[in-house]
Amino acid sequence: MDILFASTNINKVKELNKLLPNHKILIPKDMGLDFDHEEIALTFYENAFGKANALFDIVKMPVLAEDSGLCVPALGGEPGIHSAYYGGNGKIRLSDKEKNLYLLDKMKNVSDRKAYYVCSMVFLINLDRFFICQETLEGEIIYEERGVSGFGYDPLFFIPELGKTAAELSAEEKNEISHRGKAGRAIVSLIERISENRAKA
Ligand code: IMP
């Protein structure tokens, strides 16, 4: 099935492609659309829904959207919904490396290193019919980067049960346990059930 994913984040698209090998992930650019959505809500799921809704308004076809980020309880939940822009502002967006240095600096006197990723995913068929799944991955923030896979905060995000950072995992290993992997699989099983039912009807 072709799934239109409301994102410009190439790393997320790569992860979804690995996660959903039986489906073709399209992004707005593939349809000639220059889609950008300002995330102004206060929660992940509202942002994900807002993004799905905005793209649905244009394409009038089922849309998948997600909003995700890193939450550090000792920092009051920061960077949270501001993960992509952490340390910058509306105009300036830091690189992943700069954001990680910024986070390390914020946490230099913080001993409680617990953190978790959140992914809120929405599959919107139409405005009266949609599915939302929000998942997490628990871990802790280490003191220096480790690993080169993944993206964003992955080199600092240590998963104690595996003894590795998310950037030391293969894409398959990360998808197995990640916030996006878990939410994605749940949503896809719904999508597949819907397509099966459509085929039967
Ligand atoms: P947005 O959902 O496009 O607003 O961006 C979410 C931001 O959260 C990304 O730019 C990353 O900084 C961070 N993030 C979300 N998921 C992950 C992940 O799996 N690994 C590392 N960073 C992530």
PDB file of C-alpha atoms and ligand atoms in Angstrom:
ATOM      1  CA  MET A   1       0.000   0.000   0.000  1.00  0.00           C
ATOM      2  CA  ASP A   2       1.194   3.558  -0.659  1.00  0.00           C
ATOM      3  CA  ILE A   3       1.317   5.504   2.600  1.00  0.00           C
ATOM      4  CA  LEU A   4       1.692   9.281   2.475  1.00  0.00           C
ATOM      5  CA  PHE A   5       3.889  10.357   5.382  1.00  0.00           C
ATOM      6  CA  ALA A   6       3.637  14.025   6.429  1.00  0.00           C
ATOM      7  CA  SER A   7       7.324  14.601   7.061  1.00  0.00           C
ATOM      8  CA  THR A   8      10.456  16.103   5.597  1.00  0.00           C
ATOM      9  CA  ASN A   9      12.717  14.333   8.098  1.00  0.00           C
ATOM     10  CA  ILE A  10      14.742  11.924   5.977  1.00  0.00           C
ATOM     11  CA  ASN A  11      15.881   9.940   9.053  1.00  0.00           C
ATOM     12  CA  LYS A  12      12.300   9.211  10.060  1.00  0.00           C
ATOM     13  CA  VAL A  13      11.446   8.237   6.482  1.00  0.00           C
ATOM     14  CA  LYS A  14      14.400   5.810   6.440  1.00  0.00           C
ATOM     15  CA  GLU A  15      13.279   4.259   9.733  1.00  0.00           C
ATOM     16  CA  LEU A  16       9.692   3.898   8.498  1.00  0.00           C
ATOM     17  CA  ASN A  17      10.854   2.304   5.245  1.00  0.00           C
ATOM     18  CA  LYS A  18      12.735  -0.355   7.221  1.00  0.00           C
ATOM     19  CA  LEU A  19       9.792  -0.765   9.553  1.00  0.00           C
ATOM     20  CA  LEU A  20       7.220  -1.215   6.801  1.00  0.00           C
ATOM     21  CA  PRO A  21       8.981  -3.210   4.085  1.00  0.00           C
ATOM     22  CA  ASN A  22       5.653  -4.271   2.526  1.00  0.00           C
ATOM     23  CA  HIS A  23       4.474  -0.721   2.010  1.00  0.00           C
ATOM     24  CA  LYS A  24       5.703   2.218  -0.012  1.00  0.00           C
ATOM     25  CA  ILE A  25       6.304   5.346   2.048  1.00  0.00           C
ATOM     26  CA  LEU A  26       5.637   8.491   0.053  1.00  0.00           C
ATOM     27  CA  ILE A  27       6.398  11.981   1.268  1.00  0.00           C
ATOM     28  CA  PRO A  28       4.719  15.204   0.106  1.00  0.00           C
ATOM     29  CA  LYS A  29       7.715  16.006  -2.135  1.00  0.00           C
ATOM     30  CA  ASP A  30       7.042  12.784  -4.087  1.00  0.00           C
ATOM     31  CA  MET A  31       3.651  14.281  -4.986  1.00  0.00           C
ATOM     32  CA  GLY A  32       5.166  17.617  -5.951  1.00  0.00           C
ATOM     33  CA  LEU A  33       4.017  19.239  -2.716  1.00  0.00           C
ATOM     34  CA  ASP A  34       6.097  21.663  -0.691  1.00  0.00           C
ATOM     35  CA  PHE A  35       4.489  20.754   2.644  1.00  0.00           C
ATOM     36  CA  ASP A  36       5.600  22.303   5.915  1.00  0.00           C
ATOM     37  CA  HIS A  37       3.602  22.444   9.104  1.00  0.00           C
ATOM     38  CA  GLU A  38       4.362  24.655  12.080  1.00  0.00           C
ATOM     39  CA  GLU A  39       4.164  22.625  15.295  1.00  0.00           C
ATOM     40  CA  ILE A  40       2.456  24.962  17.708  1.00  0.00           C
ATOM     41  CA  ALA A  41       0.520  22.608  19.997  1.00  0.00           C
ATOM     42  CA  LEU A  42       1.658  21.719  23.508  1.00  0.00           C
ATOM     43  CA  THR A  43       1.584  17.949  23.189  1.00  0.00           C
ATOM     44  CA  PHE A  44       3.123  15.407  20.834  1.00  0.00           C
ATOM     45  CA  TYR A  45      -0.199  13.913  19.807  1.00  0.00           C
ATOM     46  CA  GLU A  46      -1.805  17.264  19.037  1.00  0.00           C
ATOM     47  CA  ASN A  47       1.173  18.192  16.885  1.00  0.00           C
ATOM     48  CA  ALA A  48       1.028  14.855  15.065  1.00  0.00           C
ATOM     49  CA  PHE A  49      -2.711  15.216  14.532  1.00  0.00           C
ATOM     50  CA  GLY A  50      -2.298  18.838  13.379  1.00  0.00           C
ATOM     51  CA  LYS A  51       0.286  17.761  10.825  1.00  0.00           C
ATOM     52  CA  ALA A  52      -1.901  14.910   9.536  1.00  0.00           C
ATOM     53  CA  ASN A  53      -4.911  17.187   9.351  1.00  0.00           C
ATOM     54  CA  ALA A  54      -3.038  19.925   7.475  1.00  0.00           C
ATOM     55  CA  LEU A  55      -1.758  17.493   4.845  1.00  0.00           C
ATOM     56  CA  PHE A  56      -5.134  15.731   4.567  1.00  0.00           C
ATOM     57  CA  ASP A  57      -6.685  19.128   3.836  1.00  0.00           C
ATOM     58  CA  ILE A  58      -4.459  19.383   0.770  1.00  0.00           C
ATOM     59  CA  VAL A  59      -4.392  15.817  -0.552  1.00  0.00           C
ATOM     60  CA  LYS A  60      -7.769  14.457   0.622  1.00  0.00           C
ATOM     61  CA  MET A  61      -6.333  10.966   1.027  1.00  0.00           C
ATOM     62  CA  PRO A  62      -5.191   8.891   4.058  1.00  0.00           C
ATOM     63  CA  VAL A  63      -2.143  10.377   5.735  1.00  0.00           C
ATOM     64  CA  LEU A  64       0.386   9.180   8.304  1.00  0.00           C
ATOM     65  CA  ALA A  65       2.057  11.754  10.573  1.00  0.00           C
ATOM     66  CA  GLU A  66       4.141  11.677  13.689  1.00  0.00           C
ATOM     67  CA  ASP A  67       5.693  13.965  16.249  1.00  0.00           C
ATOM     68  CA  SER A  68       8.483  12.766  18.461  1.00  0.00           C
ATOM     69  CA  GLY A  69      11.124  13.952  20.846  1.00  0.00           C
ATOM     70  CA  LEU A  70      13.281  13.391  23.883  1.00  0.00           C
ATOM     71  CA  CYS A  71      12.025  14.093  27.415  1.00  0.00           C
ATOM     72  CA  VAL A  72      14.317  14.492  30.426  1.00  0.00           C
ATOM     73  CA  PRO A  73      12.291  14.537  33.678  1.00  0.00           C
ATOM     74  CA  ALA A  74      15.115  16.254  35.609  1.00  0.00           C
ATOM     75  CA  LEU A  75      14.888  19.137  33.105  1.00  0.00           C
ATOM     76  CA  GLY A  76      11.137  19.418  33.573  1.00  0.00           C
ATOM     77  CA  GLY A  77      10.495  17.315  30.458  1.00  0.00           C
ATOM     78  CA  GLU A  78      12.791  19.329  28.179  1.00  0.00           C
ATOM     79  CA  PRO A  79      13.462  19.321  25.285  1.00  0.00           C
ATOM     80  CA  GLY A  80      10.106  17.535  24.769  1.00  0.00           C
ATOM     81  CA  ILE A  81       8.025  18.959  21.952  1.00  0.00           C
ATOM     82  CA  HIS A  82      10.887  21.400  21.273  1.00  0.00           C
ATOM     83  CA  SER A  83      13.397  18.614  20.584  1.00  0.00           C
ATOM     84  CA  ALA A  84      13.982  19.592  16.965  1.00  0.00           C
ATOM     85  CA  TYR A  85      14.669  23.236  17.864  1.00  0.00           C
ATOM     86  CA  TYR A  86      16.371  22.732  21.222  1.00  0.00           C
ATOM     87  CA  GLY A  87      19.030  25.352  21.936  1.00  0.00           C
ATOM     88  CA  GLY A  88      18.046  27.376  18.874  1.00  0.00           C
ATOM     89  CA  ASN A  89      15.037  29.490  18.119  1.00  0.00           C
ATOM     90  CA  GLY A  90      12.325  29.736  15.471  1.00  0.00           C
ATOM     91  CA  LYS A  91      14.895  30.856  12.875  1.00  0.00           C
ATOM     92  CA  ILE A  92      18.081  29.098  13.916  1.00  0.00           C
ATOM     93  CA  ARG A  93      18.080  25.319  14.134  1.00  0.00           C
ATOM     94  CA  LEU A  94      21.165  23.731  15.678  1.00  0.00           C
ATOM     95  CA  SER A  95      22.789  20.666  14.133  1.00  0.00           C
ATOM     96  CA  ASP A  96      22.329  17.334  15.928  1.00  0.00           C
ATOM     97  CA  LYS A  97      25.886  17.607  17.274  1.00  0.00           C
ATOM     98  CA  GLU A  98      25.261  21.140  18.610  1.00  0.00           C
ATOM     99  CA  LYS A  99      21.986  20.082  20.212  1.00  0.00           C
ATOM    100  CA  ASN A 100      23.732  17.205  21.960  1.00  0.00           C
ATOM    101  CA  LEU A 101      26.415  19.555  23.297  1.00  0.00           C
ATOM    102  CA  TYR A 102      23.697  21.936  24.447  1.00  0.00           C
ATOM    103  CA  LEU A 103      21.889  19.088  26.242  1.00  0.00           C
ATOM    104  CA  LEU A 104      25.112  17.929  27.906  1.00  0.00           C
ATOM    105  CA  ASP A 105      25.747  21.468  29.096  1.00  0.00           C
ATOM    106  CA  LYS A 106      22.200  21.739  30.509  1.00  0.00           C
ATOM    107  CA  MET A 107      22.784  18.464  32.356  1.00  0.00           C
ATOM    108  CA  LYS A 108      26.287  19.137  33.609  1.00  0.00           C
ATOM    109  CA  ASN A 109      25.108  19.339  37.238  1.00  0.00           C
ATOM    110  CA  VAL A 110      22.257  16.876  36.899  1.00  0.00           C
ATOM    111  CA  SER A 111      22.736  13.468  38.501  1.00  0.00           C
ATOM    112  CA  ASP A 112      19.324  12.016  37.604  1.00  0.00           C
ATOM    113  CA  ARG A 113      20.067  11.060  33.987  1.00  0.00           C
ATOM    114  CA  LYS A 114      16.745   9.297  33.231  1.00  0.00           C
ATOM    115  CA  ALA A 115      15.222  10.148  29.864  1.00  0.00           C
ATOM    116  CA  TYR A 116      12.732   8.766  27.390  1.00  0.00           C
ATOM    117  CA  TYR A 117      11.798   9.198  23.783  1.00  0.00           C
ATOM    118  CA  VAL A 118       8.174   9.716  22.796  1.00  0.00           C
ATOM    119  CA  CYS A 119       6.602   9.101  19.415  1.00  0.00           C
ATOM    120  CA  SER A 120       3.030  10.006  18.693  1.00  0.00           C
ATOM    121  CA  MET A 121       1.795   8.611  15.413  1.00  0.00           C
ATOM    122  CA  VAL A 122      -1.472   9.365  13.673  1.00  0.00           C
ATOM    123  CA  PHE A 123      -3.053   7.609  10.731  1.00  0.00           C
ATOM    124  CA  LEU A 124      -5.854   9.782   9.474  1.00  0.00           C
ATOM    125  CA  ILE A 125      -8.241   8.275   6.949  1.00  0.00           C
ATOM    126  CA  ASN A 126     -10.601  11.215   7.128  1.00  0.00           C
ATOM    127  CA  LEU A 127     -11.612  13.739   9.776  1.00  0.00           C
ATOM    128  CA  ASP A 128     -14.065  11.321  11.375  1.00  0.00           C
ATOM    129  CA  ARG A 129     -11.820   8.285  11.197  1.00  0.00           C
ATOM    130  CA  PHE A 130      -8.292   8.264  12.590  1.00  0.00           C
ATOM    131  CA  PHE A 131      -5.983   6.229  14.814  1.00  0.00           C
ATOM    132  CA  ILE A 132      -3.421   7.574  17.249  1.00  0.00           C
ATOM    133  CA  CYS A 133      -0.717   5.591  18.997  1.00  0.00           C
ATOM    134  CA  GLN A 134       1.846   7.083  21.369  1.00  0.00           C
ATOM    135  CA  GLU A 135       4.837   5.027  22.508  1.00  0.00           C
ATOM    136  CA  THR A 136       8.033   5.538  24.509  1.00  0.00           C
ATOM    137  CA  LEU A 137      11.557   4.192  24.821  1.00  0.00           C
ATOM    138  CA  GLU A 138      13.186   4.526  28.238  1.00  0.00           C
ATOM    139  CA  GLY A 139      16.887   5.196  28.720  1.00  0.00           C
ATOM    140  CA  GLU A 140      19.408   7.594  30.214  1.00  0.00           C
ATOM    141  CA  ILE A 141      21.623  10.421  29.021  1.00  0.00           C
ATOM    142  CA  ILE A 142      25.322   9.595  29.173  1.00  0.00           C
ATOM    143  CA  TYR A 143      28.162  12.116  29.457  1.00  0.00           C
ATOM    144  CA  GLU A 144      29.612  11.885  25.969  1.00  0.00           C
ATOM    145  CA  GLU A 145      28.472  10.688  22.550  1.00  0.00           C
ATOM    146  CA  ARG A 146      28.792   7.016  21.626  1.00  0.00           C
ATOM    147  CA  GLY A 147      28.019   5.469  18.239  1.00  0.00           C
ATOM    148  CA  VAL A 148      27.349   6.793  14.772  1.00  0.00           C
ATOM    149  CA  SER A 149      24.030   5.225  13.708  1.00  0.00           C
ATOM    150  CA  GLY A 150      20.575   6.701  14.122  1.00  0.00           C
ATOM    151  CA  PHE A 151      20.156  10.454  14.379  1.00  0.00           C
ATOM    152  CA  GLY A 152      19.403  13.291  16.780  1.00  0.00           C
ATOM    153  CA  TYR A 153      20.019  12.486  20.425  1.00  0.00           C
ATOM    154  CA  ASP A 154      20.799   8.809  19.758  1.00  0.00           C
ATOM    155  CA  PRO A 155      24.555   9.030  20.553  1.00  0.00           C
ATOM    156  CA  LEU A 156      23.702  10.259  24.076  1.00  0.00           C
ATOM    157  CA  PHE A 157      20.710   7.977  24.637  1.00  0.00           C
ATOM    158  CA  PHE A 158      21.864   4.900  26.540  1.00  0.00           C
ATOM    159  CA  ILE A 159      19.636   1.842  26.894  1.00  0.00           C
ATOM    160  CA  PRO A 160      20.749   0.002  30.073  1.00  0.00           C
ATOM    161  CA  GLU A 161      19.184  -3.375  29.150  1.00  0.00           C
ATOM    162  CA  LEU A 162      21.254  -3.448  25.936  1.00  0.00           C
ATOM    163  CA  GLY A 163      24.371  -1.740  27.333  1.00  0.00           C
ATOM    164  CA  LYS A 164      24.423   0.443  24.194  1.00  0.00           C
ATOM    165  CA  THR A 165      23.347   3.857  23.032  1.00  0.00           C
ATOM    166  CA  ALA A 166      20.664   4.073  20.346  1.00  0.00           C
ATOM    167  CA  ALA A 167      23.457   5.171  17.975  1.00  0.00           C
ATOM    168  CA  GLU A 168      25.251   1.857  18.570  1.00  0.00           C
ATOM    169  CA  LEU A 169      22.250  -0.151  17.319  1.00  0.00           C
ATOM    170  CA  SER A 170      21.541  -1.185  13.743  1.00  0.00           C
ATOM    171  CA  ALA A 171      18.397   0.306  12.208  1.00  0.00           C
ATOM    172  CA  GLU A 172      16.648  -3.057  12.726  1.00  0.00           C
ATOM    173  CA  GLU A 173      17.697  -3.286  16.391  1.00  0.00           C
ATOM    174  CA  LYS A 174      16.538   0.264  17.056  1.00  0.00           C
ATOM    175  CA  ASN A 175      13.192  -0.293  15.311  1.00  0.00           C
ATOM    176  CA  GLU A 176      12.626  -3.400  17.414  1.00  0.00           C
ATOM    177  CA  ILE A 177      12.491  -1.411  20.668  1.00  0.00           C
ATOM    178  CA  SER A 178      12.081   2.210  19.698  1.00  0.00           C
ATOM    179  CA  HIS A 179       9.207   4.590  20.346  1.00  0.00           C
ATOM    180  CA  ARG A 180       8.738   4.992  16.572  1.00  0.00           C
ATOM    181  CA  GLY A 181       9.066   1.258  15.903  1.00  0.00           C
ATOM    182  CA  LYS A 182       6.435   0.322  18.483  1.00  0.00           C
ATOM    183  CA  ALA A 183       3.980   3.044  17.460  1.00  0.00           C
ATOM    184  CA  GLY A 184       4.597   2.317  13.767  1.00  0.00           C
ATOM    185  CA  ARG A 185       3.919  -1.418  14.115  1.00  0.00           C
ATOM    186  CA  ALA A 186       0.710  -0.806  16.042  1.00  0.00           C
ATOM    187  CA  ILE A 187      -0.550   1.666  13.455  1.00  0.00           C
ATOM    188  CA  VAL A 188       0.460  -0.565  10.556  1.00  0.00           C
ATOM    189  CA  SER A 189      -1.392  -3.552  11.933  1.00  0.00           C
ATOM    190  CA  LEU A 190      -4.481  -1.338  11.962  1.00  0.00           C
ATOM    191  CA  ILE A 191      -3.810  -0.168   8.409  1.00  0.00           C
ATOM    192  CA  GLU A 192      -3.422  -3.776   7.280  1.00  0.00           C
ATOM    193  CA  ARG A 193      -6.637  -4.823   8.956  1.00  0.00           C
ATOM    194  CA  ILE A 194      -8.429  -1.953   7.218  1.00  0.00           C
ATOM    195  CA  SER A 195      -7.004  -2.912   3.807  1.00  0.00           C
ATOM    196  CA  GLU A 196      -7.956  -6.564   4.367  1.00  0.00           C
ATOM    197  CA  ASN A 197     -11.515  -5.565   5.233  1.00  0.00           C
ATOM    198  CA  ARG A 198     -11.677  -3.303   2.181  1.00  0.00           C
ATOM    199  CA  ALA A 199     -10.452  -6.147  -0.009  1.00  0.00           C
ATOM    200  CA  LYS A 200     -13.095  -8.491   1.445  1.00  0.00           C
ATOM    201  CA  ALA A 201     -15.942  -5.987   0.982  1.00  0.00           C
TER     202      ALA A 201
HETATM  203  P1  IMP B   1       9.960  16.578  14.908  1.00  0.00           P
HETATM  204  O1  IMP B   1       9.089  15.413  15.283  1.00  0.00           O
HETATM  205  O2  IMP B   1      10.203  16.670  13.436  1.00  0.00           O
HETATM  206  O3  IMP B   1       9.520  17.827  15.566  1.00  0.00           O
HETATM  207  O4  IMP B   1      11.434  16.294  15.448  1.00  0.00           O
HETATM  208  C1  IMP B   1      11.657  15.501  16.535  1.00  0.00           C
HETATM  209  C2  IMP B   1      13.069  15.690  17.057  1.00  0.00           C
HETATM  210  O5  IMP B   1      13.181  14.864  18.217  1.00  0.00           O
HETATM  211  C3  IMP B   1      14.160  15.253  16.103  1.00  0.00           C
HETATM  212  O6  IMP B   1      14.638  16.299  15.325  1.00  0.00           O
HETATM  213  C4  IMP B   1      15.217  14.733  17.081  1.00  0.00           C
HETATM  214  O7  IMP B   1      15.980  15.811  17.563  1.00  0.00           O
HETATM  215  C5  IMP B   1      14.390  14.177  18.231  1.00  0.00           C
HETATM  216  N1  IMP B   1      14.098  12.745  18.017  1.00  0.00           N
HETATM  217  C6  IMP B   1      12.900  12.156  17.758  1.00  0.00           C
HETATM  218  N2  IMP B   1      13.022  10.831  17.616  1.00  0.00           N
HETATM  219  C7  IMP B   1      14.342  10.575  17.776  1.00  0.00           C
HETATM  220  C8  IMP B   1      15.095   9.375  17.702  1.00  0.00           C
HETATM  221  O8  IMP B   1      14.600   8.273  17.436  1.00  0.00           O
HETATM  222  N3  IMP B   1      16.409   9.516  17.915  1.00  0.00           N
HETATM  223  C9  IMP B   1      17.015  10.712  18.206  1.00  0.00           C
HETATM  224  N4  IMP B   1      16.379  11.858  18.259  1.00  0.00           N
HETATM  225  C10 IMP B   1      15.022  11.795  18.039  1.00  0.00           C
END
